[in-house]
mmCIF file of C-alpha atoms in Angstrom:
data_model
loop_
_atom_site.group_PDB
_atom_site.id
_atom_site.type_symbol
_atom_site.label_atom_id
_atom_site.label_comp_id
_atom_site.label_asym_id
_atom_site.label_seq_id
_atom_site.Cartn_x
_atom_site.Cartn_y
_atom_site.Cartn_z
ATOM 1 C CA MET A 1 0.000 0.000 0.000
ATOM 2 C CA SER A 2 1.296 3.452 -0.839
ATOM 3 C CA ARG A 3 0.253 6.214 1.532
ATOM 4 C CA GLY A 4 1.429 9.725 2.143
ATOM 5 C CA THR A 5 0.979 11.333 -1.269
ATOM 6 C CA GLY A 6 -2.338 13.001 -0.471
ATOM 7 C CA GLU A 7 -3.056 16.243 1.323
ATOM 8 C CA PRO A 8 -2.456 15.998 5.083
ATOM 9 C CA PRO A 9 -5.424 17.093 7.201
ATOM 10 C CA GLU A 10 -3.561 17.581 10.454
ATOM 11 C CA GLU A 11 -2.199 20.180 12.840
ATOM 12 C CA GLY A 12 0.677 21.980 11.156
ATOM 13 C CA ARG A 13 -0.362 21.524 7.515
ATOM 14 C CA THR A 14 -0.878 25.005 6.063
ATOM 15 C CA GLY A 15 0.252 24.643 2.474
ATOM 16 C CA ALA A 16 3.141 23.348 0.410
ATOM 17 C CA GLY A 17 5.864 24.551 2.791
ATOM 18 C CA ARG A 18 7.091 23.282 6.143
ATOM 19 C CA PRO A 19 4.769 22.932 9.173
ATOM 20 C CA GLU A 20 6.186 26.081 10.746
ATOM 21 C CA ASP A 21 5.690 28.191 7.606
ATOM 22 C CA GLN A 22 2.389 29.607 8.849
ATOM 23 C CA PRO A 23 0.690 32.404 6.903
ATOM 24 C CA GLY A 24 -1.296 34.756 9.102
ATOM 25 C CA PRO A 25 -2.519 34.451 12.701
ATOM 26 C CA LEU A 26 -3.766 31.256 14.316
ATOM 27 C CA VAL A 27 -7.486 31.174 15.034
ATOM 28 C CA GLY A 28 -9.739 29.049 17.208
ATOM 29 C CA ALA A 29 -12.938 27.234 16.274
ATOM 30 C CA SER A 30 -14.911 30.469 16.756
ATOM 31 C CA GLY A 31 -12.670 32.312 14.293
ATOM 32 C CA ALA A 32 -11.132 34.505 16.993
ATOM 33 C CA PRO A 33 -7.330 34.946 16.960
ATOM 34 C CA LEU A 34 -5.339 32.879 19.443
ATOM 35 C CA THR A 35 -2.490 34.581 21.283
ATOM 36 C CA ALA A 36 0.236 33.015 23.403
ATOM 37 C CA TYR A 37 0.172 33.160 27.176
ATOM 38 C CA VAL A 38 2.676 32.319 29.908
ATOM 39 C CA ALA A 39 2.665 28.562 30.471
ATOM 40 C CA PRO A 40 2.235 27.406 34.086
ATOM 41 C CA ARG A 41 4.903 24.709 33.707
ATOM 42 C CA THR A 42 7.767 23.558 31.551
ATOM 43 C CA LEU A 43 7.096 23.102 27.848
ATOM 44 C CA PRO A 44 9.198 21.174 25.349
ATOM 45 C CA PRO A 45 12.084 23.291 24.043
ATOM 46 C CA GLY A 46 11.058 25.985 21.575
ATOM 47 C CA GLN A 47 7.313 25.787 22.295
ATOM 48 C CA GLN A 48 4.866 28.522 23.344
ATOM 49 C CA ALA A 49 1.464 27.858 24.869
ATOM 50 C CA LEU A 50 -1.837 28.812 23.250
ATOM 51 C CA PRO A 51 -5.187 28.899 25.079
ATOM 52 C CA ASP A 52 -6.962 26.578 22.650
ATOM 53 C CA LEU A 53 -6.374 24.415 19.595
ATOM 54 C CA PRO A 54 -5.988 26.400 16.366
ATOM 55 C CA VAL A 55 -7.981 25.286 13.358
ATOM 56 C CA MET A 56 -5.337 24.133 10.897
ATOM 57 C CA HIS A 57 -5.789 21.855 7.923
ATOM 58 C CA TYR A 58 -5.330 21.866 4.193
ATOM 59 C CA GLY A 59 -8.343 21.389 1.934
ATOM 60 C CA ARG A 60 -11.906 20.705 2.934
ATOM 61 C CA VAL A 61 -13.150 19.007 6.092
ATOM 62 C CA PRO A 62 -14.264 15.497 5.089
ATOM 63 C CA ARG A 63 -17.946 14.664 5.290
ATOM 64 C CA PHE A 64 -18.619 11.881 7.784
ATOM 65 C CA ARG A 65 -20.764 9.030 6.462
ATOM 66 C CA PRO A 66 -21.140 6.448 9.256
ATOM 67 C CA GLU A 67 -22.361 3.754 6.882
ATOM 68 C CA ARG A 68 -19.136 4.045 4.846
ATOM 69 C CA TRP A 69 -16.691 4.660 7.685
ATOM 70 C CA SER A 70 -14.277 1.963 8.832
ATOM 71 C CA LEU A 71 -11.049 1.666 10.795
ATOM 72 C CA VAL A 72 -8.475 -0.740 9.390
ATOM 73 C CA VAL A 73 -5.487 -2.645 10.786
ATOM 74 C CA GLU A 74 -3.519 -4.144 7.917
ATOM 75 C CA GLY A 75 -0.058 -4.878 6.579
ATOM 76 C CA ALA A 76 2.133 -7.448 8.356
ATOM 77 C CA THR A 77 -0.385 -8.622 10.951
ATOM 78 C CA ARG A 78 0.489 -11.705 12.988
ATOM 79 C CA ASP A 79 -2.353 -13.725 11.448
ATOM 80 C CA GLY A 80 -1.756 -12.361 7.939
ATOM 81 C CA GLU A 81 -5.266 -10.941 7.744
ATOM 82 C CA ARG A 82 -6.631 -7.455 7.121
ATOM 83 C CA HIS A 83 -8.931 -6.375 9.955
ATOM 84 C CA GLN A 84 -11.694 -3.822 9.546
ATOM 85 C CA LEU A 85 -14.107 -2.349 12.102
ATOM 86 C CA ASP A 86 -17.206 -0.416 11.157
ATOM 87 C CA TYR A 87 -18.347 2.607 13.153
ATOM 88 C CA GLU A 88 -20.617 0.614 15.459
ATOM 89 C CA GLU A 89 -17.921 -1.981 16.189
ATOM 90 C CA PHE A 90 -15.382 0.734 16.929
ATOM 91 C CA GLY A 91 -17.856 2.422 19.288
ATOM 92 C CA GLY A 92 -18.151 -0.813 21.280
ATOM 93 C CA LEU A 93 -14.440 -1.023 22.145
ATOM 94 C CA PRO A 94 -13.163 -0.285 25.679
ATOM 95 C CA ARG A 95 -12.579 3.394 26.313
ATOM 96 C CA ALA A 96 -10.225 5.528 28.387
ATOM 97 C CA ARG A 97 -9.541 9.163 29.266
ATOM 98 C CA VAL A 98 -6.153 10.835 28.924
ATOM 99 C CA ARG A 99 -5.245 14.336 30.098
ATOM 100 C CA SER A 100 -2.315 15.560 28.043
ATOM 101 C CA ASP A 101 -0.693 18.460 26.248
ATOM 102 C CA LEU A 102 -0.566 18.702 22.467
ATOM 103 C CA HIS A 103 2.624 19.983 20.838
ATOM 104 C CA CYS A 104 2.852 21.086 17.210
ATOM 105 C CA ALA A 105 6.097 21.245 15.211
ATOM 106 C CA ALA A 106 5.020 24.792 14.333
ATOM 107 C CA ARG A 107 6.215 25.635 17.886
ATOM 108 C CA TRP A 108 2.908 25.997 19.713
ATOM 109 C CA SER A 109 1.391 23.847 22.457
ATOM 110 C CA VAL A 110 -2.067 23.526 24.019
ATOM 111 C CA LEU A 111 -2.027 22.303 27.609
ATOM 112 C CA ASP A 112 -4.270 19.982 29.587
ATOM 113 C CA ASN A 113 -6.492 18.598 26.848
ATOM 114 C CA GLU A 114 -8.955 16.067 28.232
ATOM 115 C CA TRP A 115 -9.205 13.381 25.568
ATOM 116 C CA GLU A 116 -11.530 10.385 25.577
ATOM 117 C CA GLY A 117 -11.480 7.466 23.194
ATOM 118 C CA VAL A 118 -10.141 3.981 22.515
ATOM 119 C CA PRO A 119 -6.565 3.172 23.614
ATOM 120 C CA ALA A 120 -4.551 2.384 20.499
ATOM 121 C CA ARG A 121 -2.939 -0.581 22.204
ATOM 122 C CA GLU A 122 -6.421 -2.127 22.527
ATOM 123 C CA LEU A 123 -6.405 -2.615 18.757
ATOM 124 C CA VAL A 124 -2.743 -3.640 18.708
ATOM 125 C CA GLU A 125 -3.494 -6.363 21.267
ATOM 126 C CA ARG A 126 -6.539 -7.552 19.304
ATOM 127 C CA HIS A 127 -4.690 -7.490 15.989
ATOM 128 C CA PRO A 128 -0.980 -7.709 16.817
ATOM 129 C CA PRO A 129 1.891 -7.219 14.380
ATOM 130 C CA ALA A 130 4.105 -9.976 13.054
ATOM 131 C CA ASP A 131 7.403 -10.509 14.848
ATOM 132 C CA ASP A 132 9.440 -8.726 12.172
ATOM 133 C CA VAL A 133 7.366 -5.512 12.162
ATOM 134 C CA VAL A 134 9.489 -2.401 12.786
ATOM 135 C CA ALA A 135 6.914 0.408 12.617
ATOM 136 C CA ALA A 136 3.412 1.361 11.579
ATOM 137 C CA LEU A 137 2.222 3.757 8.907
ATOM 138 C CA VAL A 138 -0.795 5.493 10.427
ATOM 139 C CA TYR A 139 -3.149 7.103 7.950
ATOM 140 C CA ALA A 140 -6.206 9.293 7.637
ATOM 141 C CA GLU A 141 -8.649 10.679 5.093
ATOM 142 C CA TYR A 142 -7.257 11.989 1.793
ATOM 143 C CA GLY A 143 -4.286 9.599 1.956
ATOM 144 C CA TYR A 144 -2.360 11.453 4.654
ATOM 145 C CA SER A 145 0.075 9.212 6.567
ATOM 146 C CA ALA A 146 2.780 9.342 9.240
ATOM 147 C CA THR A 147 5.507 6.953 10.377
ATOM 148 C CA VAL A 148 5.103 5.779 14.000
ATOM 149 C CA ARG A 149 7.115 3.269 16.014
ATOM 150 C CA ILE A 150 5.198 0.359 17.559
ATOM 151 C CA GLU A 151 6.321 1.390 21.061
ATOM 152 C CA ASP A 152 4.784 4.823 20.472
ATOM 153 C CA LEU A 153 1.559 3.354 19.145
ATOM 154 C CA THR A 154 1.234 1.084 22.200
ATOM 155 C CA SER A 155 2.019 3.765 24.789
ATOM 156 C CA PRO A 156 -0.703 3.772 27.494
ATOM 157 C CA ARG A 157 -1.330 7.445 26.679
ATOM 158 C CA THR A 158 -1.819 6.947 22.931
ATOM 159 C CA LEU A 159 -5.503 7.305 22.153
ATOM 160 C CA LEU A 160 -7.881 7.026 19.224
ATOM 161 C CA ALA A 161 -9.714 10.086 20.488
ATOM 162 C CA THR A 162 -13.388 10.750 19.842
ATOM 163 C CA HIS A 163 -13.965 13.452 22.492
ATOM 164 C CA ARG A 164 -12.121 16.463 23.874
ATOM 165 C CA GLY A 165 -13.181 18.347 26.993
ATOM 166 C CA GLY A 166 -16.166 16.050 27.467
ATOM 167 C CA GLN A 167 -17.614 16.858 24.039
ATOM 168 C CA PRO A 168 -17.406 14.996 20.718
ATOM 169 C CA LEU A 169 -14.651 16.273 18.496
ATOM 170 C CA THR A 170 -15.743 18.957 16.078
ATOM 171 C CA PRO A 171 -15.318 18.191 12.365
ATOM 172 C CA GLU A 172 -12.541 20.809 12.172
ATOM 173 C CA HIS A 173 -10.618 19.031 14.933
ATOM 174 C CA GLY A 174 -10.898 15.526 13.537
ATOM 175 C CA PHE A 175 -14.380 14.065 14.099
ATOM 176 C CA PRO A 176 -15.048 11.188 14.325
ATOM 177 C CA VAL A 177 -11.527 10.037 15.368
ATOM 178 C CA ARG A 178 -8.094 11.577 15.687
ATOM 179 C CA LEU A 179 -4.917 9.857 16.816
ATOM 180 C CA VAL A 180 -3.328 11.431 19.905
ATOM 181 C CA LEU A 181 0.309 10.649 20.817
ATOM 182 C CA PRO A 182 1.085 13.196 23.559
ATOM 183 C CA HIS A 183 4.874 12.709 23.585
ATOM 184 C CA LEU A 184 5.256 13.231 19.826
ATOM 185 C CA TYR A 185 4.713 16.283 17.643
ATOM 186 C CA SER A 186 1.127 16.446 16.474
ATOM 187 C CA TRP A 187 1.869 15.734 12.807
ATOM 188 C CA LYS A 188 2.274 12.108 13.966
ATOM 189 C CA GLY A 189 -1.360 12.028 15.127
ATOM 190 C CA PRO A 190 -3.614 12.872 12.192
ATOM 191 C CA LYS A 191 -7.152 14.126 12.341
ATOM 192 C CA TRP A 192 -9.854 12.060 10.584
ATOM 193 C CA PHE A 193 -7.932 8.898 11.416
ATOM 194 C CA ARG A 194 -8.696 5.671 9.513
ATOM 195 C CA GLY A 195 -6.137 3.048 10.580
ATOM 196 C CA TRP A 196 -2.604 1.794 10.200
ATOM 197 C CA GLU A 197 -0.403 -0.536 8.211
ATOM 198 C CA TYR A 198 2.208 -2.673 9.977
ATOM 199 C CA LEU A 199 5.597 -2.361 8.278
ATOM 200 C CA THR A 200 8.495 -4.812 8.132
ATOM 201 C CA GLU A 201 10.755 -2.031 6.870
ATOM 202 C CA VAL A 202 10.415 1.670 7.551
ATOM 203 C CA LYS A 203 8.230 3.554 5.098
ATOM 204 C CA ARG A 204 8.150 7.313 5.480
ATOM 205 C CA GLY A 205 4.817 9.130 5.672
ATOM 206 C CA PHE A 206 3.792 12.479 4.204
ATOM 207 C CA TRP A 207 5.990 14.800 6.268
ATOM 208 C CA GLU A 208 8.770 12.246 6.717
ATOM 209 C CA GLU A 209 9.101 12.034 2.933
ATOM 210 C CA ARG A 210 9.551 15.810 2.968
ATOM 211 C CA GLY A 211 12.462 15.847 5.366
ATOM 212 C CA TYR A 212 10.871 15.418 8.768
ATOM 213 C CA HIS A 213 11.928 13.089 11.559
ATOM 214 C CA ALA A 214 10.890 9.427 11.632
ATOM 215 C CA VAL A 215 10.235 9.563 15.399
ATOM 216 C CA GLY A 216 9.188 13.146 16.200
ATOM 217 C CA ASP A 217 9.773 13.220 19.969
ATOM 218 C CA CYS A 218 8.850 16.774 20.964
ATOM 219 C CA TRP A 219 11.027 16.752 24.105
ATOM 220 C CA ARG A 220 14.086 15.966 21.961
ATOM 221 C CA GLN A 221 13.057 18.514 19.294
ATOM 222 C CA GLU A 222 13.107 15.768 16.666
ATOM 223 C CA ARG A 223 11.757 17.792 13.777
ATOM 224 C CA TYR A 224 14.061 17.035 10.852
ATOM 225 C CA ALA A 225 15.367 13.883 9.201
ATOM 226 C CA TYR A 226 19.018 14.997 9.410
ATOM 227 C CA GLN A 227 18.724 14.704 13.206
ATOM 228 C CA GLU A 228 18.199 10.951 12.892
ATOM 229 C CA ASP A 229 21.911 10.553 12.141
ATOM 230 C CA GLU A 230 22.838 12.581 15.233
ATOM 231 C CA ALA A 231 21.213 10.153 17.673
ATOM 232 C CA PRO A 232 22.238 6.495 17.109
ATOM 233 C CA GLY A 233 19.458 4.065 17.885
ATOM 234 C CA ARG A 234 16.710 6.634 17.302
ATOM 235 C CA GLY A 235 14.419 6.824 14.293
#
């Protein structure tokens, strides 16, 4: 399967340039400008806090059709099968809440988001990877994809989020599902999430193909691919 050539509907995608090449001010869901404020605690290096999530995506917001929606686990699965859940089946999975910050490679952060959804490792445990899998290619609507390590996907704080702040996600922020990986830059967790492909050799997603880091740890400032060579054993 080839993913990552489509338009990426995720935080940080503003056009054909890099995630931090942002034209104009950031705005919230109401359309009001968002300005930085003094964070009450330590942020990852180079980040500034915003009071709410900006609305950032490229292209139109996809129309949700529950009868056509599915979430897929495919690629090098342990049983060799492709697994697909419809919207009702996904809604019946065990759920969890995670309180976490969200950090964008465009150098802004939003603190203390209260996410609710299905732990990603719930699906990994139900449909595990083969022994020789090295990573997963997570993907979303419009063909957007990102490279994610299995240990990041199975982190207890990684969530297939359906709610934020006790309310269902808005379409602009990823309804019905967005992937949340709090310790990675947000380009790794796409809005309008649709599944992942287990990989036996690393395949780079949309931003990784364009020079961005295969891991994307925000605390290590892992933004660019050239940094992979500076940290043996990473990436």
